[in-house]
Coordinates of C-alpha atoms and ligand atoms in Angstrom, one line a residue:
Chain A
M1 CA -33.8 59.9 27.5
A2 CA -36.9 58.6 29.3
R3 CA -36.7 59.6 32.9
R4 CA -36.5 56.9 35.5
E5 CA -39.1 56.0 37.9
V6 CA -39.3 58.0 41.2
V7 CA -38.6 55.6 44.1
V8 CA -38.6 58.0 47.0
E9 CA -40.8 61.0 47.3
T10 CA -41.6 63.4 50.0
R11 CA -44.9 65.6 49.9
N12 CA -44.9 68.7 51.9
L13 CA -42.9 66.9 54.6
S14 CA -42.5 69.0 57.9
M15 CA -41.0 68.2 61.2
H16 CA -41.5 70.7 64.0
F17 CA -40.1 70.4 67.5
G18 CA -42.1 73.0 69.4
G19 CA -41.4 76.3 67.6
V20 CA -38.2 74.7 65.6
R21 CA -39.2 74.0 62.0
A22 CA -36.5 71.4 61.6
V23 CA -37.9 70.4 58.3
D24 CA -40.3 72.7 56.7
N25 CA -42.5 71.7 53.7
V26 CA -39.9 69.7 51.8
D27 CA -40.9 68.3 48.3
F28 CA -38.2 65.8 47.4
E29 CA -37.8 63.2 44.6
L30 CA -35.2 60.6 44.3
R31 CA -35.3 58.5 41.0
E32 CA -34.2 54.9 40.3
K33 CA -30.4 54.3 40.6
E34 CA -29.8 58.0 41.4
L35 CA -27.2 59.0 43.8
R36 CA -28.2 62.2 45.7
C37 CA -26.2 64.2 48.1
L38 CA -27.8 66.4 50.7
I39 CA -25.6 69.1 52.0
G40 CA -26.4 72.1 54.3
P41 CA -24.9 73.9 57.3
N42 CA -25.3 72.2 60.9
G43 CA -28.8 72.4 62.0
A44 CA -30.1 72.7 58.5
G45 CA -32.4 69.7 59.0
K46 CA -30.7 66.9 57.1
S47 CA -30.7 64.4 59.7
T48 CA -34.3 65.2 60.8
F49 CA -35.3 64.8 57.1
F50 CA -33.3 61.6 57.2
K51 CA -34.9 60.3 60.2
C52 CA -38.4 61.1 58.8
L53 CA -37.4 58.9 55.7
T54 CA -36.3 56.0 57.8
G55 CA -39.3 56.0 60.3
Q56 CA -37.2 57.1 63.3
L57 CA -39.2 60.3 63.5
R58 CA -43.1 60.5 62.8
P59 CA -43.4 63.8 60.7
T60 CA -45.8 66.7 61.9
S61 CA -47.1 66.7 58.4
G62 CA -46.8 65.7 55.0
D63 CA -46.0 62.4 53.5
V64 CA -43.1 60.0 52.8
V65 CA -43.6 57.8 49.6
I66 CA -41.4 54.9 49.0
Q67 CA -42.0 52.9 45.7
D68 CA -45.6 54.3 45.5
I69 CA -46.4 53.2 49.0
I70 CA -47.2 55.8 51.6
M71 CA -44.7 54.8 54.6
T72 CA -45.5 58.0 56.7
G73 CA -45.3 57.2 60.4
R74 CA -44.5 53.7 59.8
E75 CA -42.1 51.7 62.0
S76 CA -38.4 51.6 60.9
H77 CA -38.4 48.0 60.6
E78 CA -41.3 48.5 57.9
I79 CA -39.2 50.9 55.9
A80 CA -36.1 48.8 56.2
G81 CA -38.1 45.9 55.4
L82 CA -38.8 47.5 51.9
G83 CA -35.2 46.6 51.3
V84 CA -33.8 49.9 52.5
G85 CA -30.1 49.9 54.0
I86 CA -29.7 52.6 56.6
K87 CA -26.7 54.1 58.4
T88 CA -27.4 56.8 60.9
Q89 CA -25.4 59.8 61.7
V90 CA -24.7 58.5 65.3
P91 CA -22.5 55.3 65.3
N92 CA -25.1 52.5 65.5
L93 CA -23.5 49.1 65.9
F94 CA -23.9 46.0 68.2
D95 CA -20.8 47.0 70.2
G96 CA -20.7 43.7 72.0
L97 CA -20.4 41.5 69.1
T98 CA -17.7 40.7 66.5
A99 CA -17.6 42.6 63.1
V100 CA -18.6 39.4 61.3
E101 CA -21.7 39.0 63.5
N102 CA -22.6 42.6 62.8
L103 CA -22.3 42.0 58.9
W104 CA -24.3 38.7 59.5
L105 CA -27.1 40.0 61.2
S106 CA -27.7 42.7 58.5
S107 CA -27.2 40.4 55.5
R108 CA -29.3 37.4 57.1
R109 CA -32.5 39.8 57.3
W110 CA -32.6 39.4 53.5
H111 CA -30.9 36.2 52.5
G112 CA -30.6 32.4 53.5
D113 CA -28.0 31.2 55.6
R114 CA -25.6 30.2 52.9
R115 CA -26.1 33.3 50.9
A116 CA -25.6 35.5 53.8
N117 CA -22.4 33.7 54.7
T118 CA -21.1 34.2 51.3
L119 CA -22.2 37.9 51.3
V120 CA -20.3 38.4 54.6
K121 CA -17.1 37.0 53.2
E122 CA -17.3 39.0 50.1
T123 CA -18.0 42.2 51.9
I124 CA -15.0 41.6 54.3
D125 CA -12.8 41.3 51.2
R126 CA -14.1 44.1 49.5
L127 CA -14.1 46.6 52.3
E128 CA -10.7 45.1 53.6
L129 CA -12.1 44.2 57.1
G130 CA -10.1 40.9 57.3
E131 CA -7.9 42.1 60.1
I132 CA -10.7 43.1 62.2
R133 CA -13.3 40.3 61.4
S134 CA -13.1 38.9 64.8
S135 CA -12.7 41.9 66.8
I136 CA -15.6 43.2 69.1
V137 CA -16.6 46.3 67.2
G138 CA -16.9 48.2 70.4
S139 CA -13.2 48.3 70.7
L140 CA -12.4 49.3 67.2
A141 CA -11.3 52.9 66.1
H142 CA -13.8 55.4 64.8
G143 CA -13.1 54.9 61.2
Q144 CA -13.1 51.2 61.4
R145 CA -16.5 51.2 63.1
Q146 CA -17.7 53.5 60.0
M147 CA -16.3 50.9 57.6
V148 CA -18.2 48.1 59.5
E149 CA -21.4 50.1 59.3
L150 CA -21.0 50.5 55.7
G151 CA -20.2 46.9 55.3
M152 CA -23.4 46.1 57.2
V153 CA -25.2 48.1 54.4
V154 CA -23.3 46.4 51.7
A155 CA -23.7 43.0 52.9
A156 CA -27.6 43.4 52.8
E157 CA -27.6 44.3 49.3
P158 CA -30.5 46.8 49.6
W159 CA -31.9 48.6 46.5
L160 CA -32.1 51.9 48.3
V161 CA -29.4 53.1 50.6
L162 CA -29.7 55.9 53.1
L163 CA -26.3 57.1 54.6
D164 CA -26.0 59.9 57.1
E165 CA -22.5 61.1 57.2
P166 CA -20.6 58.1 56.2
A167 CA -17.3 59.9 56.0
A168 CA -17.4 61.7 59.1
G169 CA -14.4 61.1 61.4
M170 CA -12.6 59.0 58.8
T171 CA -9.0 59.6 57.5
D172 CA -8.3 60.8 53.9
E173 CA -7.6 57.2 52.9
E174 CA -10.6 55.9 54.4
T175 CA -12.7 58.8 52.9
F176 CA -11.5 57.9 49.3
K177 CA -12.2 54.2 50.1
T178 CA -15.8 55.2 51.1
A179 CA -16.4 57.3 48.1
E180 CA -15.4 54.6 45.9
L181 CA -17.5 52.1 47.7
V182 CA -20.4 54.5 47.5
R183 CA -20.0 54.6 43.6
E184 CA -19.9 51.0 43.5
I185 CA -23.0 50.7 45.4
N186 CA -24.6 53.0 43.1
K187 CA -24.3 50.6 40.2
T188 CA -27.0 48.5 41.7
S189 CA -28.9 50.8 44.1
A190 CA -30.2 54.3 44.5
L191 CA -28.5 56.4 47.3
I192 CA -29.2 59.4 49.5
V193 CA -26.1 60.5 51.1
V194 CA -25.9 63.4 53.9
E195 CA -22.2 64.7 54.0
H196 CA -20.3 67.6 55.0
D197 CA -16.9 66.7 53.3
M198 CA -16.8 68.7 50.0
N199 CA -14.1 66.5 48.5
F200 CA -16.2 63.4 49.2
I201 CA -19.3 65.2 47.6
R202 CA -17.3 66.3 44.5
A203 CA -15.9 62.7 44.3
I204 CA -19.3 61.1 44.1
S205 CA -22.1 63.4 43.4
D206 CA -24.2 63.9 40.6
I207 CA -27.1 66.3 41.5
V208 CA -26.8 67.9 45.2
T209 CA -29.6 69.1 47.4
L210 CA -28.7 72.1 49.5
F211 CA -30.7 72.4 52.8
H212 CA -31.1 75.6 54.5
Q213 CA -33.3 76.2 57.7
G214 CA -35.4 73.0 57.1
S215 CA -36.2 73.8 53.3
I216 CA -34.6 72.9 50.2
F217 CA -32.6 75.9 49.1
M218 CA -31.2 74.7 45.8
E219 CA -30.9 71.4 43.7
D220 CA -28.2 71.3 41.2
K221 CA -24.8 70.1 40.2
M222 CA -22.2 70.8 42.7
D223 CA -20.2 73.2 40.5
V224 CA -23.3 75.2 39.9
I225 CA -24.1 75.4 43.6
S226 CA -20.3 76.4 44.5
A227 CA -20.9 79.1 41.9
D228 CA -24.0 80.6 43.3
P229 CA -23.1 83.4 45.7
Q230 CA -26.0 82.9 47.9
A231 CA -25.6 79.1 48.2
R232 CA -22.0 79.9 48.9
E233 CA -22.9 82.2 51.8
I234 CA -25.3 79.9 53.4
Y235 CA -22.9 77.0 52.9
L236 CA -19.5 78.7 53.5
G237 CA -20.7 81.1 56.0
H238 CA -20.6 78.4 58.5
K239 CA -17.6 76.2 59.3
T240 CA -17.2 73.0 57.4
Chain B
M1 CA -19.2 41.0 75.8
R2 CA -18.8 38.2 73.6
L3 CA -20.9 35.2 73.1
Y4 CA -19.5 32.3 75.1
G5 CA -19.4 28.9 73.8
T6 CA -20.7 27.0 70.7
F7 CA -23.3 24.5 70.3
N8 CA -20.4 21.8 70.5
G9 CA -19.8 23.2 74.0
T10 CA -23.3 22.8 74.9
L11 CA -23.2 19.1 74.0
V12 CA -20.2 18.6 75.9
I13 CA -21.6 19.9 79.1
A14 CA -24.9 17.8 78.5
G15 CA -22.7 14.9 78.3
L16 CA -21.1 15.7 81.6
A17 CA -24.6 16.1 82.9
I18 CA -25.6 12.6 81.9
I19 CA -22.5 11.3 83.5
F20 CA -23.3 13.1 86.7
T21 CA -27.0 11.6 86.4
L22 CA -25.5 8.3 86.3
I23 CA -23.2 8.5 89.1
A24 CA -25.2 10.6 91.3
P25 CA -27.2 7.8 93.1
S26 CA -24.0 6.1 94.1
V27 CA -22.5 9.3 95.5
F28 CA -25.4 11.0 97.2
Q29 CA -27.7 10.0 100.0
F30 CA -31.1 8.9 99.1
F31 CA -32.5 12.0 100.9
T32 CA -30.2 14.4 98.8
I33 CA -31.4 12.6 95.5
I34 CA -35.0 13.4 96.7
T35 CA -34.0 17.0 97.4
L36 CA -32.4 17.3 94.0
T37 CA -35.6 17.2 91.9
Q38 CA -36.7 20.5 93.5
V39 CA -33.3 21.9 92.9
I40 CA -33.3 21.0 89.3
G41 CA -36.6 22.8 89.1
L42 CA -35.2 25.8 90.4
S43 CA -32.2 25.5 88.3
I44 CA -34.5 25.6 85.1
L45 CA -36.0 28.8 86.4
A46 CA -32.4 30.3 86.4
L47 CA -31.9 28.9 83.1
S48 CA -35.0 30.6 81.7
L49 CA -34.0 34.0 83.5
A50 CA -30.6 33.6 81.8
L51 CA -32.2 33.1 78.4
V52 CA -34.6 36.0 78.5
W53 CA -32.3 38.5 80.6
G54 CA -28.7 37.2 79.6
F55 CA -29.3 36.8 76.0
G56 CA -32.5 39.0 75.2
G57 CA -31.5 41.6 77.4
I58 CA -35.0 41.6 79.0
L59 CA -34.8 42.2 82.7
C60 CA -37.7 40.2 84.0
F61 CA -37.7 40.8 87.7
G62 CA -40.9 38.5 88.2
Q63 CA -39.7 35.5 86.3
S64 CA -41.1 33.5 89.2
A65 CA -44.7 34.5 88.0
F66 CA -44.2 32.0 85.2
F67 CA -42.4 29.5 87.5
G68 CA -45.5 29.6 89.9
I69 CA -48.1 29.4 87.0
G70 CA -46.3 26.3 85.7
A71 CA -46.5 24.9 89.2
Y72 CA -49.9 25.6 89.9
A73 CA -51.1 24.7 86.3
Y74 CA -49.4 21.3 86.6
S75 CA -51.0 20.6 90.1
V76 CA -54.4 21.4 89.1
A77 CA -54.2 19.7 85.7
A78 CA -52.7 16.5 87.1
V79 CA -55.2 16.1 89.9
N80 CA -58.0 16.6 87.3
I81 CA -56.7 14.5 84.5
G82 CA -55.0 11.9 86.7
G83 CA -51.7 12.0 84.8
S84 CA -48.6 13.9 84.7
T85 CA -47.5 13.7 81.1
G86 CA -50.2 15.9 79.6
S87 CA -50.1 18.0 82.6
I88 CA -46.5 19.1 82.0
F89 CA -47.5 20.2 78.6
I90 CA -50.4 22.1 79.9
A91 CA -48.1 23.8 82.5
I92 CA -45.6 24.9 79.9
L93 CA -48.4 26.3 77.7
A94 CA -50.2 28.0 80.5
A95 CA -47.0 29.9 81.4
A96 CA -46.2 30.7 77.9
I97 CA -49.6 31.9 76.9
F98 CA -49.9 34.0 80.1
A99 CA -46.4 35.5 79.2
A100 CA -47.6 36.0 75.4
I101 CA -50.5 37.9 76.5
L102 CA -48.6 40.1 79.1
G103 CA -45.7 40.6 76.9
Y104 CA -48.1 41.7 73.9
F105 CA -49.1 44.7 76.1
I106 CA -45.4 45.4 77.2
F107 CA -43.6 45.1 74.0
Y108 CA -46.5 46.4 71.6
G109 CA -47.2 49.2 74.0
K110 CA -43.5 50.1 73.9
V111 CA -43.0 50.1 77.5
S112 CA -39.5 50.9 78.5
D113 CA -37.1 48.2 80.0
V114 CA -37.2 49.7 83.6
Y115 CA -41.1 49.4 83.5
L116 CA -40.8 45.9 82.3
A117 CA -38.8 45.0 85.2
V118 CA -41.5 46.6 87.5
I119 CA -44.5 45.3 85.8
T120 CA -43.4 41.7 85.9
L121 CA -42.4 41.9 89.4
T122 CA -45.8 43.5 90.1
V123 CA -47.6 40.7 88.3
S124 CA -45.7 38.2 90.4
L125 CA -46.7 39.9 93.6
I126 CA -50.4 40.3 92.5
L127 CA -50.5 36.5 91.9
Y128 CA -48.9 36.0 95.3
S129 CA -51.7 38.0 97.2
L130 CA -54.5 36.5 94.9
M131 CA -53.5 32.8 95.6
R132 CA -53.1 33.5 99.2
R133 CA -56.8 34.6 99.4
T134 CA -58.0 31.1 97.9
S135 CA -58.3 29.3 101.1
G136 CA -61.9 27.9 101.4
P137 CA -63.8 25.2 99.6
E138 CA -65.2 27.6 97.2
Y139 CA -61.9 28.0 95.5
K140 CA -61.7 25.0 93.3
I141 CA -60.8 24.1 89.9
G142 CA -62.3 20.9 89.0
K143 CA -61.3 18.5 91.5
A144 CA -58.3 20.5 92.9
L145 CA -58.7 22.9 95.8
L146 CA -56.4 25.9 95.5
G147 CA -55.8 26.0 99.4
G148 CA -54.9 29.6 100.0
F149 CA -51.6 30.1 101.7
N150 CA -51.2 26.2 102.4
G151 CA -51.4 25.7 98.8
T152 CA -52.4 22.6 97.0
G153 CA -50.9 19.0 96.6
S154 CA -48.7 18.3 93.5
P155 CA -49.1 14.7 92.3
P156 CA -46.0 12.7 91.6
L157 CA -44.9 12.1 88.0
N158 CA -45.9 8.8 86.5
M159 CA -45.3 6.4 83.5
P160 CA -46.6 8.3 80.3
G161 CA -50.1 6.9 79.8
D162 CA -50.4 5.2 83.1
G163 CA -51.6 7.5 85.6
S164 CA -51.4 5.0 88.3
A165 CA -47.8 3.9 87.8
M166 CA -46.1 6.4 89.9
L167 CA -42.5 7.0 89.5
F168 CA -40.1 6.0 92.3
P169 CA -38.0 8.8 93.7
M170 CA -34.9 7.8 91.9
Q171 CA -36.7 7.4 88.6
T172 CA -38.1 10.9 89.3
F173 CA -34.6 12.1 89.7
Y174 CA -33.6 10.5 86.4
V175 CA -36.6 12.1 84.6
S176 CA -35.9 15.5 86.2
M177 CA -32.3 15.4 85.0
A178 CA -33.4 14.4 81.6
I179 CA -35.7 17.2 81.5
L180 CA -33.1 19.7 82.7
I181 CA -30.6 18.4 80.0
I182 CA -33.2 18.7 77.2
A183 CA -34.1 22.3 78.4
Y184 CA -30.4 23.2 78.3
V185 CA -29.7 21.8 75.0
F186 CA -32.8 23.4 73.5
T187 CA -32.0 26.7 74.8
G188 CA -28.2 26.2 73.9
W189 CA -29.4 25.4 70.5
L190 CA -31.8 28.3 70.5
V191 CA -29.1 31.0 70.9
T192 CA -27.3 29.8 68.0
T193 CA -30.3 30.0 65.6
K194 CA -31.0 33.1 63.6
F195 CA -33.7 33.8 66.1
G196 CA -31.4 33.5 68.9
R197 CA -28.5 35.9 67.3
V198 CA -31.2 38.4 66.3
C199 CA -32.4 38.4 70.0
V200 CA -28.9 39.1 71.1
S201 CA -28.5 42.0 68.6
I202 CA -31.7 43.5 70.3
R203 CA -30.0 43.4 73.6
E204 CA -26.9 45.0 72.0
N205 CA -28.7 47.7 70.2
E206 CA -32.6 47.6 69.7
V207 CA -32.7 50.6 67.4
R208 CA -30.1 49.2 65.2
T209 CA -32.0 45.8 64.8
E210 CA -35.0 47.7 64.0
L211 CA -33.2 49.7 61.3
L212 CA -32.0 46.4 59.8
G213 CA -35.5 45.5 59.2
Y214 CA -36.3 43.1 62.0
D215 CA -39.6 43.5 64.0
T216 CA -37.8 43.6 67.5
R217 CA -41.3 43.6 69.3
L218 CA -42.2 40.3 67.7
Y219 CA -38.8 38.9 68.5
K220 CA -39.1 40.0 72.2
L221 CA -42.5 38.6 72.5
C222 CA -41.4 35.2 71.2
L223 CA -38.4 35.1 73.5
F224 CA -40.4 36.2 76.5
S225 CA -43.0 33.4 75.9
I226 CA -40.5 30.7 75.3
S227 CA -38.4 31.7 78.4
S228 CA -41.6 31.7 80.3
G229 CA -42.6 28.3 79.1
I230 CA -39.3 27.1 80.2
A231 CA -39.8 28.7 83.7
G232 CA -43.3 26.8 83.8
L233 CA -41.3 23.6 83.3
G234 CA -39.0 24.5 86.1
G235 CA -42.2 25.1 88.3
V236 CA -43.5 21.7 87.4
L237 CA -40.5 19.8 88.7
F238 CA -40.0 22.1 91.7
C239 CA -43.7 21.3 92.9
V240 CA -43.3 17.6 92.1
G241 CA -40.0 17.7 94.3
V242 CA -41.8 19.4 97.0
T243 CA -45.1 17.5 96.5
R244 CA -47.1 20.5 96.9
V245 CA -47.1 24.2 95.7
T246 CA -47.7 27.2 97.9
P247 CA -48.1 31.0 97.0
D248 CA -44.6 31.2 98.2
V249 CA -43.6 30.5 94.4
F250 CA -44.5 34.0 93.7
S251 CA -43.0 35.7 96.5
L252 CA -40.5 38.4 96.2
G253 CA -37.9 36.3 97.7
Q254 CA -38.3 33.6 94.9
S255 CA -37.9 36.2 92.2
A256 CA -34.7 37.7 94.0
L257 CA -33.2 34.3 94.3
A258 CA -33.4 33.6 90.6
I259 CA -31.9 37.1 90.0
I260 CA -29.0 36.1 92.3
W261 CA -28.4 32.8 90.6
V262 CA -28.0 34.2 87.3
I263 CA -25.9 37.0 88.4
V264 CA -23.5 34.8 90.5
G265 CA -23.4 32.1 87.6
G266 CA -22.7 34.7 84.9
R267 CA -25.7 36.0 82.7
M268 CA -23.8 35.5 79.5
T269 CA -23.9 31.7 79.8
L270 CA -26.5 29.2 80.2
I271 CA -24.5 26.7 82.3
G272 CA -23.5 29.3 84.9
P273 CA -26.8 30.0 86.3
I274 CA -27.7 26.4 86.4
L275 CA -24.6 25.4 88.5
A276 CA -25.0 28.5 90.7
T277 CA -28.5 27.4 91.5
F278 CA -27.2 24.1 92.9
V279 CA -24.2 25.5 94.7
L280 CA -26.1 28.4 96.3
Y281 CA -29.0 26.0 97.2
F282 CA -26.9 23.6 99.0
L283 CA -24.8 26.2 100.6
T284 CA -27.8 28.0 102.3
S285 CA -29.6 24.9 103.3
S286 CA -26.4 23.8 105.0
L287 CA -26.2 27.3 106.5
G288 CA -29.9 26.9 107.5
S289 CA -29.0 23.9 109.7
Q290 CA -26.5 25.8 111.8
Q291 CA -27.2 28.8 114.1
I292 CA -24.1 31.2 113.7
F293 CA -24.9 32.8 110.5
N294 CA -28.1 33.7 109.0
A295 CA -28.5 32.2 105.7
N296 CA -30.2 35.1 103.9
L297 CA -27.4 37.4 105.3
V298 CA -24.7 35.1 103.8
L299 CA -26.8 35.1 100.5
G300 CA -26.7 39.0 100.5
I301 CA -23.2 39.2 101.1
I302 CA -22.2 36.7 98.4
L303 CA -24.5 38.9 96.0
V304 CA -22.7 42.1 97.0
V305 CA -19.3 40.5 96.6
F306 CA -20.1 39.2 93.1
V307 CA -21.6 42.4 91.9
L308 CA -18.5 44.2 93.0
I309 CA -15.7 41.7 92.3
V310 CA -17.1 39.5 89.7
P311 CA -19.6 41.3 87.9
N312 CA -19.7 38.9 84.9
G313 CA -20.3 36.0 87.1
V314 CA -18.3 32.9 87.9
V315 CA -18.4 30.9 84.5
P316 CA -17.5 33.9 82.0
T317 CA -14.7 34.9 84.3
I318 CA -13.2 31.5 84.3
M319 CA -13.7 31.2 80.7
N320 CA -12.0 34.5 80.1
W321 CA -9.1 33.6 82.2
F322 CA -8.7 30.5 79.9
E323 CA -9.1 32.4 76.8
R324 CA -6.4 34.9 77.7
R325 CA -4.2 32.0 78.7
R326 CA -4.8 30.4 75.3
A327 CA -4.1 33.6 73.6
K328 CA -1.0 34.2 75.3
R329 CA 0.4 30.7 74.6
Y330 CA -0.6 31.0 70.9
A331 CA 1.3 34.6 70.8
R332 CA 4.4 32.9 72.4
Q333 CA 4.3 30.1 70.0
K334 CA 4.0 32.4 67.0
E335 CA 7.1 34.5 68.6
R336 CA 9.1 31.3 68.6
R337 CA 8.2 30.4 65.1
M338 CA 9.2 33.8 63.9
K339 CA 12.4 33.5 65.7
L340 CA 13.1 30.2 64.2
R341 CA 12.3 31.4 60.7
K342 CA 14.7 34.3 61.2
H343 CA 17.6 31.9 62.5
R344 CA 16.9 29.8 59.1
A345 CA 17.1 32.8 57.1
I346 CA 20.4 33.9 58.7
G347 CA 21.7 30.4 58.6
Ligands
ATP401 N1 -35.3 65.5 68.8 C1 -35.2 66.8 68.6 N2 -35.8 68.0 69.5 C2 -35.8 69.1 69.3 N3 -35.0 69.7 68.4 C3 -34.3 69.0 67.5 C4 -34.5 67.5 67.4 N4 -33.6 67.0 66.6 C5 -33.3 68.0 65.9 N5 -33.7 69.2 66.4 C6 -33.4 70.7 65.9 O1 -33.7 70.4 64.5 C7 -32.7 71.1 63.8 C8 -32.2 70.5 62.5 O2 -31.4 69.4 63.3 P1 -30.7 68.3 62.3 O3 -29.9 67.3 63.3 O4 -31.9 67.8 61.3 O5 -29.7 69.1 61.5 P2 -28.4 68.6 60.5 O6 -28.6 69.3 59.3 O7 -28.4 66.9 60.4 O8 -27.1 69.0 61.3 P3 -25.6 68.3 61.3 O9 -25.1 68.7 60.0 O10 -25.0 69.2 62.5 O11 -25.7 67.0 61.5 C9 -31.6 71.8 64.8 O12 -32.0 73.1 65.1 C10 -31.8 70.8 65.9 O13 -31.6 71.6 67.2
MG402 MG1 -27.2 65.4 60.9

C-alpha cells in the first residue's frame, strides 16, 4: 500500500520554559486522513506540543511543517487559516453568545453565508444541540459546552482537526457520542487528539503516541503500548 | 450578555427618529432647536464609542480625540474650500486615517487593552495641549487661523455645491438629524454583518476568534477606524452647532462625558448612548442654570448610581424586563395549552 502524504510534521521541536523542557526534540509525523492520539501522564508536554502546532506558543527551537509549509512561530490565525480546526484544553467559547452564533462564527470563516447557515443547521442536528441552540453558552453545563466546541470544529469542515482533551468532564454517554463523532470526522479529515480517557482512546484510535517528559516515548497501537511494561509504568504509575 | 435588537429594530427606531425630526420644530423653542445640532454631534460621538467599546470591546478612553480632529479638520477645510459638503468627508477621513495609523501601532504591536485606554487618552490630552499652544498668526493652515485656546470659527453648513447658500438653523437641524439617523442605521447594519459579528466575537474571546482563523488585529483596526470616522462626523456637527471649535473638544472632561453617556445608556445597544446624551445634556444644562446643585456633582452621582444599580445601562435593562415578561407570558400560555390538551384527552 502506498503511504499517504505527510500533512503535519515537527522537526526537532523543543519548547523550554526556563529550565523546564516541556517539549524536547520531538520528531512527529501525521499523514493524510490519519487519526492519532497523544497520551501521556500529566505534565508530559502534550498541551505544550499542541500549542506549538497551533501557534499559541512560539517554539524555542525546531520547526512545525504543515502541508510542506514551515509554520514555525506563525500567528494562530495563519495556522487556522490553512483549514485547521482547533479545540483547546481549556474551554474556549464565546460565552456571551448563543450556541448557534458560536457555530456560525466558526463556519462562516470558511463558507459563504448560505452554506454556513446550512452547515450550522446540519451540525446542530448531528450533535443533537437543538435544545440548547439559542442558549447563551456561558450558562451551559460543562459537557454541553464541550459539545458546542466540537460543533464549532465540525461546522467549519476543516481538513485537519486538533483536539486537546475533547471528552474531559463528559458523561459516559457524551463520551461515547464524542468518540463516534471523532470517527466520523476522520472519514474526511486528519486528526490529532490528546486524551486521558482510555476507553475513549480504545474506541477511536489507530496509532497512539505516548509522551513522557517532553519526548515521544513510544508510538504504536494501543494494545502494544498497554502490553509494554515500561509504558505501563509511565502511564499507569500516575493517576488517570 | 446577548445581542440586543435586530436590524428591523434599528429601522423602527430610525422611523421614530424621523417622526421626532418632523414634529420637533412645533414642540421645541427655536433656541432649543439651535442647541440640538451640537447635542446631535455629541450623540454621534456616543454612538461611535458604543460601537467600538460596546460591540468591539475596545475601551477607547480618548474617543474625543477623533471627535476633535473631525471638528478641526472640518473647520479648517471649510474655511479653505469655502464649502461644507466636501469638508464633512475630509473631516471623517482625517479622523479615520489618524485612527488607522495610531491603531496600527496599537493592534499590531499587541498592546494590551489597558494600555490602549491609556494611550488613546494620552493622545487626546496631547492634542489638547498642542492646540492650546497654537495662538498667534503663525499657526495657520491655508486661510484658517488655529487660534490657540480661543479656537477657530466653524463655518455653517451650506447647500451642496453652493458655498454661499448657507443653511438656516432649522435646515441645519434637519440635516443634522438626517446625518444622525444615517450614522445610526449604518452602525446598526454594520453590527449585523459578518464583520460586525466577528468584532463581537473578538470582544467575547479574542484568542478563540484567532483560533478560528480570523486575523483579529485587522478586524480591530478596521472597527477602530470606522468608529473614529463616525466620531469625526460627530465633531463636525458639534462645531457647526457651536459655530466654533476650541481645544476643549480634546479635554479630559469631553472624553469622560462620552464614557458616561455610553455607560448610562447601556453599552450593548446603539440607541441607549444616543438617548443618554440627549437626556443628560439637557439635564446638566438645566442644572447649570440654577445655583443649588453643582451640575458636575449631579453627573458624578448619576454615574455612580448607574454603575452600582443599573450596570448594564438603561436601555438593556428595560429590554431585559420586557423580554422576561414576554417569556413568562409565553410559559403561561404553554401551560394553559398543556392543561387544555390533558382535559381533552381525559374527556
Ligand atoms: N506557560 C508555561 N510556563 C511555564 N511552564 C509551563 C507552561 N506551560 C506548561 N508548562 C510546564 O510544561 C510541562 C508540560 O505541560 P503541559 O501542559 O504541556 O502538560 P500536559 O501533558 O498537557 O498535561 P495535562 O495532561 O495535565 O494536560 C509542565 O511541567 C508544565 O508545568
Ligand atoms: Mg494538557
